[in-house]
Coordinates of C-alpha atoms in Angstrom, one line a residue:
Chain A
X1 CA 55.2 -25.7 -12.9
X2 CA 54.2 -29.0 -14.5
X3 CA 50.9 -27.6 -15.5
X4 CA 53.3 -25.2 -17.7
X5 CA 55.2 -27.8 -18.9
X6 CA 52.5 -29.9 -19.8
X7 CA 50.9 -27.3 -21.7
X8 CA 53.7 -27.3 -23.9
X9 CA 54.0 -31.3 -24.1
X10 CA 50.5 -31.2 -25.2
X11 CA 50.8 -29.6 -28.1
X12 CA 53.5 -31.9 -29.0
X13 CA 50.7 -34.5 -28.8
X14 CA 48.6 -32.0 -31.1
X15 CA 51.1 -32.9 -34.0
X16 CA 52.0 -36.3 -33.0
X17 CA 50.4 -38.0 -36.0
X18 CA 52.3 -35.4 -38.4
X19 CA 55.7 -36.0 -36.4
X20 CA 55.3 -39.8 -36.5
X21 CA 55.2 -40.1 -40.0
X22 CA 58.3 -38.0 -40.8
X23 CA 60.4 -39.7 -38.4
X24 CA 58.9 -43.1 -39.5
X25 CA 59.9 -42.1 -43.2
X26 CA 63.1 -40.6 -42.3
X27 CA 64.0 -43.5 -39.7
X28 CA 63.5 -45.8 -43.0
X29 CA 65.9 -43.9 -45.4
X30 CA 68.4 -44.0 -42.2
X31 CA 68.2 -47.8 -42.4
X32 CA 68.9 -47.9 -45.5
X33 CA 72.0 -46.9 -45.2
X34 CA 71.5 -43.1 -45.5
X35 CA 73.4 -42.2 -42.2
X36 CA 72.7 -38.1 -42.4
X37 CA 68.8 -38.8 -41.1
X38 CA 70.1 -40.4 -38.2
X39 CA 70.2 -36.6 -37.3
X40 CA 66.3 -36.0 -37.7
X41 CA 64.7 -36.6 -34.2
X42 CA 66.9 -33.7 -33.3
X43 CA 66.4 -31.5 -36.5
X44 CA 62.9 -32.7 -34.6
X45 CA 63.0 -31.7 -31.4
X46 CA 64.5 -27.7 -32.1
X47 CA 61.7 -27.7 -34.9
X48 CA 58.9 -29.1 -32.1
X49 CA 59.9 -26.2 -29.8
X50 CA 59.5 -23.5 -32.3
X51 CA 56.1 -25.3 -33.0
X52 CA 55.0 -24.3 -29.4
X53 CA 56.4 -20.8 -29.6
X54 CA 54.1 -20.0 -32.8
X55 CA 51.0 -21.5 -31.1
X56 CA 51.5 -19.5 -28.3
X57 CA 51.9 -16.4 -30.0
X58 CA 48.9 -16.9 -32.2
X59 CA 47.0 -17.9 -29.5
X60 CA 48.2 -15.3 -27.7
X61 CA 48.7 -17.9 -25.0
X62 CA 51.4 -15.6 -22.8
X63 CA 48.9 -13.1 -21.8
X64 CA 46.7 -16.0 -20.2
X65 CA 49.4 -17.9 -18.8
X66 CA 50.4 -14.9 -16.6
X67 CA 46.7 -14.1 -15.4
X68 CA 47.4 -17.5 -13.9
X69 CA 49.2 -18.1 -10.3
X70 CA 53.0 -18.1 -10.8
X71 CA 52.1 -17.8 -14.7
X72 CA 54.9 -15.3 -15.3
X73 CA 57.9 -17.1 -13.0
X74 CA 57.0 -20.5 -14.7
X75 CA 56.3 -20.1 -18.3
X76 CA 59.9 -19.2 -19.2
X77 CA 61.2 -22.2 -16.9
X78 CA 58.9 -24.3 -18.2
X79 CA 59.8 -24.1 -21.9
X80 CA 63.4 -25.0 -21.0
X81 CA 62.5 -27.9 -19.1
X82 CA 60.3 -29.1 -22.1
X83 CA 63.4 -28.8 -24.1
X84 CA 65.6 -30.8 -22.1
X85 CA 62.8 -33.9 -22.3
X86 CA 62.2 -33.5 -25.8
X87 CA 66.1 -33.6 -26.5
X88 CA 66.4 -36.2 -24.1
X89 CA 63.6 -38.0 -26.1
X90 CA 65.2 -37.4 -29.2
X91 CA 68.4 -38.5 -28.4
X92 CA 67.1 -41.9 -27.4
X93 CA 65.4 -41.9 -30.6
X94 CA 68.3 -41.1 -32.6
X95 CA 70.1 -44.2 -30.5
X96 CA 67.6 -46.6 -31.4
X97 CA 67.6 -45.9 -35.1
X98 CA 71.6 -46.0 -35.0
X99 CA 71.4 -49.3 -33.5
X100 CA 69.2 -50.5 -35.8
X101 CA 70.4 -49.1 -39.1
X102 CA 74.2 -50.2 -37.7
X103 CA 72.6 -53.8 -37.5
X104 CA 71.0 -54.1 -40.9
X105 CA 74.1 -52.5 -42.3
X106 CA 76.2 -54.4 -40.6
X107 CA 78.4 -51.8 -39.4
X108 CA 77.2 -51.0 -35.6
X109 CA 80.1 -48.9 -34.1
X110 CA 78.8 -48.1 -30.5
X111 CA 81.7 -45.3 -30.2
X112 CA 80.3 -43.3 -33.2
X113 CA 76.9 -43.2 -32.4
X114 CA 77.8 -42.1 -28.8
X115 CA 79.8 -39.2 -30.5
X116 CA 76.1 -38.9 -32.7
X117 CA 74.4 -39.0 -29.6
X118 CA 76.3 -36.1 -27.6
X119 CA 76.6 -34.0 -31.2
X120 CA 73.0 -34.3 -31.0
X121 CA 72.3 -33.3 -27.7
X122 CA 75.1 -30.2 -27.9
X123 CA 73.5 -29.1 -31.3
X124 CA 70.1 -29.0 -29.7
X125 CA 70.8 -27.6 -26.7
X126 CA 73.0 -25.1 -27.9
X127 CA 71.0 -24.1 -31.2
X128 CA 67.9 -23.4 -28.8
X129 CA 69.8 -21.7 -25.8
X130 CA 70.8 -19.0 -29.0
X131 CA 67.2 -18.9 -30.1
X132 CA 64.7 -18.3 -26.8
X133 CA 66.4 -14.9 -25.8
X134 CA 65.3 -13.9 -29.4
X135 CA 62.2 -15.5 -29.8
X136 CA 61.1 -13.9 -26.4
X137 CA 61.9 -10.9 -26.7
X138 CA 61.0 -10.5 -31.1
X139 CA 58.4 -13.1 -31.4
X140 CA 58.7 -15.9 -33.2
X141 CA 58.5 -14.4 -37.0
X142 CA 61.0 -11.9 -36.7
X143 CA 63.5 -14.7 -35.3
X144 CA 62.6 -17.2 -38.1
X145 CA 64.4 -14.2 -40.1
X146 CA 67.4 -14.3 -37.6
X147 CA 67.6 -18.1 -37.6
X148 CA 68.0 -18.2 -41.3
X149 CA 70.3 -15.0 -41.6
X150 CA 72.6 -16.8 -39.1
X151 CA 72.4 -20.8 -40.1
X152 CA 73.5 -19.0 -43.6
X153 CA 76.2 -16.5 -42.0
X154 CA 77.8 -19.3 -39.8
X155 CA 77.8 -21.6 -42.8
X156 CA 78.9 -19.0 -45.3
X157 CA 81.7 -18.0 -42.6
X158 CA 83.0 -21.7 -42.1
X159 CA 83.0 -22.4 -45.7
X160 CA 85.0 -19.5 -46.5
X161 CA 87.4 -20.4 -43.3
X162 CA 87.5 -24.2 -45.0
X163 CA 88.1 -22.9 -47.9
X164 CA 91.4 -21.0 -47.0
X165 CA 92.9 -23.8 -45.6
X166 CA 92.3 -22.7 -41.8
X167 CA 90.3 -25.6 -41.1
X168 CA 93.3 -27.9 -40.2
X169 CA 94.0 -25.7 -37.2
X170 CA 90.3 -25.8 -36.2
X171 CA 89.8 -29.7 -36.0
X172 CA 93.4 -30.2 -34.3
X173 CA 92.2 -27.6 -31.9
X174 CA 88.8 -29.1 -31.3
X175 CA 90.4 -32.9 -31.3
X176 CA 92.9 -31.2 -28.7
X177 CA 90.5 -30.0 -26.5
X178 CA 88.6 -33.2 -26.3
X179 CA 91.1 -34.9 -25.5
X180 CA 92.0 -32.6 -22.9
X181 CA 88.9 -31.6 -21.2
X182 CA 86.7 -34.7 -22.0
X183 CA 82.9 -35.5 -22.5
X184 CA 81.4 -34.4 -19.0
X185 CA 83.5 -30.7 -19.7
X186 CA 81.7 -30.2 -23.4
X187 CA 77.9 -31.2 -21.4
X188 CA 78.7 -28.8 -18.8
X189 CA 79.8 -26.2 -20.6
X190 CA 76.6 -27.1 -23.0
X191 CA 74.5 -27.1 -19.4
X192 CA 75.8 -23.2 -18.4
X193 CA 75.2 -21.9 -21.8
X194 CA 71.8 -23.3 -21.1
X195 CA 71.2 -21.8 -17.7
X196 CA 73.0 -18.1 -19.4
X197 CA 70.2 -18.3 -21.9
X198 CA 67.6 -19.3 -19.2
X199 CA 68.5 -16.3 -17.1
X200 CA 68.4 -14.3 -20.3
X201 CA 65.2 -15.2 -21.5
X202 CA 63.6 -14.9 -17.8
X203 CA 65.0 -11.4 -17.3
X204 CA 63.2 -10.5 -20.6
X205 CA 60.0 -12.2 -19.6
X206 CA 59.2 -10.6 -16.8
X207 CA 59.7 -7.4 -18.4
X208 CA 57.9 -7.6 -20.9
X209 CA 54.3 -6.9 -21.8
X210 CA 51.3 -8.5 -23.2
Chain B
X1 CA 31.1 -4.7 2.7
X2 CA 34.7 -5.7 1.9
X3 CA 36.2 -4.6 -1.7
X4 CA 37.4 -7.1 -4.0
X5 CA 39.2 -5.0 -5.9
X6 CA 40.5 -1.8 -4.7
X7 CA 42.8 0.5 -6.9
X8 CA 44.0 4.0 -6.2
X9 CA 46.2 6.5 -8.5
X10 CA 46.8 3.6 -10.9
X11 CA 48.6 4.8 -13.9
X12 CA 49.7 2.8 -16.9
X13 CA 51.9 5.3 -19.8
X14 CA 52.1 4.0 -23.5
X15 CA 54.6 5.4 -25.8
X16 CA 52.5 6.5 -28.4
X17 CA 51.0 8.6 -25.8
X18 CA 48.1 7.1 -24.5
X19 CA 47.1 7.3 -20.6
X20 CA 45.0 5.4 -18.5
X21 CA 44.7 7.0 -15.2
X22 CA 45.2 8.1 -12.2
X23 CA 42.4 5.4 -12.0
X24 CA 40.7 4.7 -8.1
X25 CA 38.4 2.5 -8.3
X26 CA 36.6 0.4 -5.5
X27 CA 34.9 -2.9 -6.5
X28 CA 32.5 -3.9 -3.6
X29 CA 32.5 -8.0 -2.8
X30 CA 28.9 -9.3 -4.2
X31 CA 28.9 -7.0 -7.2
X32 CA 29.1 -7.6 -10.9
X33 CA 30.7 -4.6 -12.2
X34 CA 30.1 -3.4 -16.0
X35 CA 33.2 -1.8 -17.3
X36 CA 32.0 0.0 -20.6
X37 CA 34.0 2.4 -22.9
X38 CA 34.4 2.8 -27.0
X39 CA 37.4 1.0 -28.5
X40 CA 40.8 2.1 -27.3
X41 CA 39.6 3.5 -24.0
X42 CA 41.5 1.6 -21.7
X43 CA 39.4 -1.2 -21.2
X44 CA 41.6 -3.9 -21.8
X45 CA 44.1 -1.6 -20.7
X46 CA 42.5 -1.9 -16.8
X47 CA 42.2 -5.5 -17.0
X48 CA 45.6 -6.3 -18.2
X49 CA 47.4 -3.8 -15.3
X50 CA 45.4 -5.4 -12.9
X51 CA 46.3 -8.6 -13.9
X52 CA 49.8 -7.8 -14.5
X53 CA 49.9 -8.4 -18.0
X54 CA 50.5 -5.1 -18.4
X55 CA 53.3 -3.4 -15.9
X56 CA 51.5 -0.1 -13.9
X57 CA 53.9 3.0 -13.8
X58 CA 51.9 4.2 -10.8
X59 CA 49.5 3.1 -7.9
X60 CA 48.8 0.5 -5.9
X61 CA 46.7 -2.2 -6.4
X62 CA 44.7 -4.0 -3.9
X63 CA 42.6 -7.6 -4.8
X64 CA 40.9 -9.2 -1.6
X65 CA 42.8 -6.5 1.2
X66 CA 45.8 -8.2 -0.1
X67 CA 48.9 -6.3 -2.0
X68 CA 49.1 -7.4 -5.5
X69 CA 52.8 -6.9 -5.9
X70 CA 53.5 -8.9 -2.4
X71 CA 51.0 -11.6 -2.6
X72 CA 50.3 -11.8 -6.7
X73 CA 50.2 -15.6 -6.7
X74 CA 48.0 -16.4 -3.9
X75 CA 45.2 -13.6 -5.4
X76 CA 45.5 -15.4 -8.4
X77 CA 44.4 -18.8 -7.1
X78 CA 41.2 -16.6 -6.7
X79 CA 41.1 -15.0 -9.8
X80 CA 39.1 -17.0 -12.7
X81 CA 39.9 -14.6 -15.9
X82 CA 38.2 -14.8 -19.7
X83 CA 40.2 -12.3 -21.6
X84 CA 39.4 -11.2 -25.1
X85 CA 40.8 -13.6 -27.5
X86 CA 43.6 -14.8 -25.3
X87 CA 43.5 -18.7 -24.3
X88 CA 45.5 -21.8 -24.3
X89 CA 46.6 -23.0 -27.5
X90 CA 44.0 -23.9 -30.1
X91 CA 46.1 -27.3 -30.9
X92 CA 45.1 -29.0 -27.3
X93 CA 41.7 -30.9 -26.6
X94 CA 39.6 -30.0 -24.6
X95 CA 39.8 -32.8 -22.0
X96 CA 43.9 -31.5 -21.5
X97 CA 42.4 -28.1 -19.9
X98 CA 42.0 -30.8 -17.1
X99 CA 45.8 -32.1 -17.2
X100 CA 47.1 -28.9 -17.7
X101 CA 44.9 -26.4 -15.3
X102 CA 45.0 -28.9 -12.5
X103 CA 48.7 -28.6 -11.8
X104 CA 48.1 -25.0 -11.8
X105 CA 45.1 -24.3 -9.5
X106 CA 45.4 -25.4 -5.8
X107 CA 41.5 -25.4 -6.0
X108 CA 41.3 -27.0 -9.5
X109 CA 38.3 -28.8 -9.3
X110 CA 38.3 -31.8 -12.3
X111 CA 34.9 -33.3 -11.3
X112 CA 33.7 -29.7 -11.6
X113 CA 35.3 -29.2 -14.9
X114 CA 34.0 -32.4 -16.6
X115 CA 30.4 -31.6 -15.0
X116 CA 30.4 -28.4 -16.9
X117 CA 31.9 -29.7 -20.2
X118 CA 28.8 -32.4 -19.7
X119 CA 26.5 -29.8 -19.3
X120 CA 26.8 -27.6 -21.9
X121 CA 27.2 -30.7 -24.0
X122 CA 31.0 -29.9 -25.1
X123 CA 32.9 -32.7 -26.6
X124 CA 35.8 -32.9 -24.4
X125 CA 37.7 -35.3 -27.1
X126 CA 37.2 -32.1 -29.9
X127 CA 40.6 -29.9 -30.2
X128 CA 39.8 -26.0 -29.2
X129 CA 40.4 -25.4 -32.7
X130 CA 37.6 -27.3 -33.9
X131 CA 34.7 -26.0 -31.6
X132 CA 32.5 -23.2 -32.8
X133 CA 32.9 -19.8 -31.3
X134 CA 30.4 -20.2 -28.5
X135 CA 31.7 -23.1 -27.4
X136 CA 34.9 -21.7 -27.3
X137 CA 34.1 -19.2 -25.2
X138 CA 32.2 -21.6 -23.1
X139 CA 35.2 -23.7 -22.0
X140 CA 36.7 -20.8 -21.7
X141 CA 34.3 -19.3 -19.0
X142 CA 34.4 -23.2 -17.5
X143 CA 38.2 -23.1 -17.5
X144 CA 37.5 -20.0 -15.2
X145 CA 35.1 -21.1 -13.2
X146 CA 36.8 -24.6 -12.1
X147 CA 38.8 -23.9 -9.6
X148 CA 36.2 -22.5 -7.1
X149 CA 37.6 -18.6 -7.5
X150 CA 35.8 -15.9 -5.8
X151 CA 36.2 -12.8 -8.4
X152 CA 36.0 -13.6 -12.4
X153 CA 37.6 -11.0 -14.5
X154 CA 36.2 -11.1 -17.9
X155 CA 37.2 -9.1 -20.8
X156 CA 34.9 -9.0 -23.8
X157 CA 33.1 -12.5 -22.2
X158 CA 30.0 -12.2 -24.5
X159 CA 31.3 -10.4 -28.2
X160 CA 30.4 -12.0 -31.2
X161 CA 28.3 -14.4 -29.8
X162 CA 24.5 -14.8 -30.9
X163 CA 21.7 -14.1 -28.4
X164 CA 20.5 -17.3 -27.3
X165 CA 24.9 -18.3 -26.8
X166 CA 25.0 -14.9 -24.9
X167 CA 21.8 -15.5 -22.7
X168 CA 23.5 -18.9 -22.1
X169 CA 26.9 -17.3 -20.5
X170 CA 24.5 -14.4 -18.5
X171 CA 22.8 -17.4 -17.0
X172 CA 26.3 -18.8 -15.8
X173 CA 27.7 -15.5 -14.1
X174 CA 24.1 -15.4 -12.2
X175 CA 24.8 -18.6 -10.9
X176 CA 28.4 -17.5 -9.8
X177 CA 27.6 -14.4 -8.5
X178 CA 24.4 -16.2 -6.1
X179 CA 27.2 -16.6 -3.6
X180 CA 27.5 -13.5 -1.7
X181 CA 31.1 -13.5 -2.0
X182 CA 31.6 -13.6 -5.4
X183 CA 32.4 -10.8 -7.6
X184 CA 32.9 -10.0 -11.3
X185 CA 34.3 -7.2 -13.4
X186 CA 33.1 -7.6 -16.7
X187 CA 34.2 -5.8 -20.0
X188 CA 31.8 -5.8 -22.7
X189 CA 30.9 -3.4 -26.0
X190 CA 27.3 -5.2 -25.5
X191 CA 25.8 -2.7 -22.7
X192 CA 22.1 -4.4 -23.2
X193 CA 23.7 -7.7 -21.3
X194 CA 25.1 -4.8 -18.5
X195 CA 21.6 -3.4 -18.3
X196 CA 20.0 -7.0 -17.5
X197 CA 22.9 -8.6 -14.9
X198 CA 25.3 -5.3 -13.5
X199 CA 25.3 -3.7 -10.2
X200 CA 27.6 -1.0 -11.2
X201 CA 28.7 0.4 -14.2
X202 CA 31.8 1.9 -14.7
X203 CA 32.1 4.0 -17.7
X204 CA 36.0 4.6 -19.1
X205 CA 36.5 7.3 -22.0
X206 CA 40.2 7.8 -23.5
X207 CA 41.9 6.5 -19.9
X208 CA 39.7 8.2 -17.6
X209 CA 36.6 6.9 -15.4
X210 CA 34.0 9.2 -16.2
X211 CA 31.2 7.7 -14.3
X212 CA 31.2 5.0 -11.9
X213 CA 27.7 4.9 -10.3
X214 CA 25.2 2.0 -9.5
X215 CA 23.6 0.7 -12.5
X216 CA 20.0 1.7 -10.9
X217 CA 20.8 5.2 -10.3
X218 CA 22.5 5.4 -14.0
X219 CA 19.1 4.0 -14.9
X220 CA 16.8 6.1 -12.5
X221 CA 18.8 9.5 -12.7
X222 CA 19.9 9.7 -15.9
X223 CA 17.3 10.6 -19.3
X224 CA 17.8 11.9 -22.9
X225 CA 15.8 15.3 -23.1
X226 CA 14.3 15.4 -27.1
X227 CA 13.6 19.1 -28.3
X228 CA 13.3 20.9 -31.3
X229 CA 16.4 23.7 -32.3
X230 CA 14.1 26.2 -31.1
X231 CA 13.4 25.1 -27.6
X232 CA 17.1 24.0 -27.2
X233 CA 18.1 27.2 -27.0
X234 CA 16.0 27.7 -23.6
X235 CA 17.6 24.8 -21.8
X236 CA 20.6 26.0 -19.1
X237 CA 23.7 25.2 -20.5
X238 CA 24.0 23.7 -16.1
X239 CA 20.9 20.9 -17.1
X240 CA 23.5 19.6 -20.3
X241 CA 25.9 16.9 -20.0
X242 CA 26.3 16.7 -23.3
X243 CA 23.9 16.6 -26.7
X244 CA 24.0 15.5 -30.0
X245 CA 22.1 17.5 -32.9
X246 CA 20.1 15.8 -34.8
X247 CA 18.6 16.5 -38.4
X248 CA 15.7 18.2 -36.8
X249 CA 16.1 17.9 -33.3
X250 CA 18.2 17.5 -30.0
X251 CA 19.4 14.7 -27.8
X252 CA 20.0 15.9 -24.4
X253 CA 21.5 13.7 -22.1
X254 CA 20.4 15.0 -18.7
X255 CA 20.4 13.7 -14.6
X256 CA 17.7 14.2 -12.5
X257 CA 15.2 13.3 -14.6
X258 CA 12.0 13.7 -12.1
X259 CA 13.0 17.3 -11.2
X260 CA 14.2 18.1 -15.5
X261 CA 10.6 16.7 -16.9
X262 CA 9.1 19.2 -14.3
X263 CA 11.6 22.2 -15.7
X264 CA 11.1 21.2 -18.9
X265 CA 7.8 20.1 -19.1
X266 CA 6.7 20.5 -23.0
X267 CA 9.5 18.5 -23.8
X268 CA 10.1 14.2 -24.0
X269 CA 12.7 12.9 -21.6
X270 CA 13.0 8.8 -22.4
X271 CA 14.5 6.7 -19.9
X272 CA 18.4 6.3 -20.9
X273 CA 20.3 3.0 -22.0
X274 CA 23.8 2.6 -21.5
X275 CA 24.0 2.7 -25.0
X276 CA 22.6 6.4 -25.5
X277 CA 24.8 7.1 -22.6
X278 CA 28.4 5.9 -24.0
X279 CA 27.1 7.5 -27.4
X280 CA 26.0 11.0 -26.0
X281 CA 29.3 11.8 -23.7
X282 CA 31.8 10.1 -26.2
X283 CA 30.3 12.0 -29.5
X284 CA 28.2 14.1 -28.1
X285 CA 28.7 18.0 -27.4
X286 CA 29.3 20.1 -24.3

């Protein structure tokens, strides 16, 4: 199992130098006041984990992996578990850069970034528990298409929703159920859409062919 | 003498039609095995079902007397494979094989692994991207070799490499197979590399085995009969396994050569390559 995961970690390390410059140029604008780029390590992280998907397609790394032992009970576990660590990675990135930017700015509020912080991790999580089933089973070009025929849908949707005045009812209900249900609910609901997808994506693994 | 591989009524269904099978096919311990075949013939098709990368709609598939669907991961700690463009991702270096493959193996053997890199003077710091094809392949024919397994499964091993690269890689399967117990199935368009290191050849053509003999006997048995139009016409249509009519004469590809150059005696009979062979029963005549 770590073998698997490594494999993906590693070609995180592949891009490193290319990933530390945007953050270190996006971390800047973010200190400067720009508060929206506080959001990149996790724009980061989702785009990282495509990065791996593409590499293994071109390499046609999925047929090797499964001439290896456990290669095709591992490889789908494996990429989820690399996406927890690089969100959790991210997440402490995106704190550190809060902390900072709040202290040059002078206007550290610990209470926002935490809300930054889960946001973060729910977005990630979330965005990529969608994502694998489709990846897995129609490659990695054909969902590129989906991703951006559904980023635009769901923001063409909301913005008609906003736009006729619904929205009101939306935040009270969402400010309602926070209130309600609390932090640890939204992770663990976040968690088991997680483990659905997992499931998902595993199921359609092991069926399919190389 | 044990099998290594052992497969009997295997049957793997495309849906644009194409069959391979019912394929049996016994693999003794010791041997290198030649699998040879045109494009599309169910080459890749054999390896991939017997390394589940492909799912088999029928038969049962046997690697070291154990069941491959009940025991898949333990024969795979065995199993060292080179498959045909298929690898780990370009983006890693080459010293990462290391970190990756030896949380994999059981047997992963590092000092092994960085011997090998040392001897075939691979820069273990370069990215796979950035080695040239034959090292490439190299590492990947170490990567397979460095966990001690007893049966290498290589697809397409030795293509588009140059001579002195492919001599290279022949040298290295010798040196595996020394050990009694080791055994390989190798996939290759290049039959003159077959005809220099195989025990057995195993000849595939549009999903079916149509010859699976030992390589001497292919060599010993088998001849191309060359005769003018005329003289073809007294051959037995029984002596023809198949010809190919050239612009002023016939290839005959014949077995039993001693007993044919006696029939026949005013004719040529030249020893057969495995070439001649895949050419004549693919393209040629009946």
């Amino acid at each position: 199992m770590l073998g698997f995961i490594k494999k993906d970690l590693l070609m995180v390390k592949g891009n490193l130098k290319t990933l530390a410059i945007i953050f270190i140029v996006f971390s800047i604008m973010a200190m400067n006041g720009n508060g929206e780029f506080t959001f990149i390590p996790a724009f980061l992280s989702v785009m990282i984990m495509m990065t791996t998907f593409s590499y293994d397609e071109y390499n046609k790394t999925n047929a090797f992996v499964i001439a290896l032992p456990n290669g095709n009970k591992n490889v789908v576990k494996s990429k989820y578990l690399a996406t927890l660590l690089i969100a959790f990675v991210s997440i402490l990135l995106t704190f550190i850069i809060s902390i900072i930017a709040g202290y040059i700015q002078k206007n550290l509020d610990i209470e926002s970034i935490l809300s930054t912080l889960l946001g973060c991790f729910v977005g990630i999580v979330l965005i990529q528990s969608i994502l694998y089933p489709f990846i897995l089973k129609y490659g990695i070009e054909k969902s590129r298409i989906g991703i951006f025929v559904g980023i635009f849908g769901i923001s063409g949707i909301l913005s008609l929703l906003l736009k006729s005045g619904i929205h009101i009812e939306i935040s009270e209900s969402i400010i309602s159920f926070f209130n309600n249900y609390g932090i640890i609910i939204l992770v663990l609901v976040t968690m088991t859409i997680l483990y659905i997808s997992y499931k998902i994506s595993e199921s359609i693994y092991l069926k399919k062919e190389f | 003498m044990k099998n290594a591989i052992e497969i009997k009524d295997l049957v793997k269904r495309y849906d644009n039609k194409f069959e391979l099978g019912k394929i049996d096919l016994k693999i003794q311990s010791g041997t290198i095995v030649g699998l040879i075949g045109e494009n599309g013939a169910g080459k890749t098709t054999l390896i991939k079902s017997l390394l589940n990368i492909l799912h088999i709609d029928e038969g049962t598939i046997k690697v070291f007397d154990k069941d491959y669907k009940k025991e898949e991961a333990i024969i795979k700690e065995d199993i060292g494979v080179v498959l045909d463009n298929m690898f780990l991702p370009e983006i890693i270096y080459v010293k990462d094989i290391n970190s990756i493959m030896k949380d994999i193996y059981k047997n992963w053997d590092t000092d092994l692994f960085f011997q090998y890199l040392k001897d075939f003077q691979i820069d273990m710091n370069k990215q796979i991207k950035s080695l040239s094809k034959g090292m490439r392949k190299k590492v990947e024919i170490i990567t397979a070799l460095s966990h001690h397994p007893k049966l290498l499964i290589l697809d397409e091993a030795t293509s588009g490499l140059d001579p002195v690269v492919r001599n290279e890689i022949l040298d290295i399967f010798l040196n595996f197979i020394s050990d009694e117990e080791h055994t390989i199935l190798l996939s290759t368009h290049i039959t003159s590399d077959l005809e220099h290191i195989a025990d057995n050849i195993v000849f595939i053509d549009q999903g079916k085995i149509v010859l699976d003999d030992t390589r001497d006997n292919i060599m010993d048995n088998y001849g191309v009969l060359k005769c003018d139009i005329e003289y073809f016409k007294n051959i037995e249509k029984e002596d023809i396994i198949s010809y190919r009519k050239g612009k002023y004469n016939y290839d005959i590809l014949i077995k039993n050569v001693s007993k044919m150059s006696k029939k026949y005696k005013s004719c040529i009979i030249d020893k057969v390559t495995l070439e001649d062979m895949m050419v004549l029963m693919i393209k040629g005549e009946k």
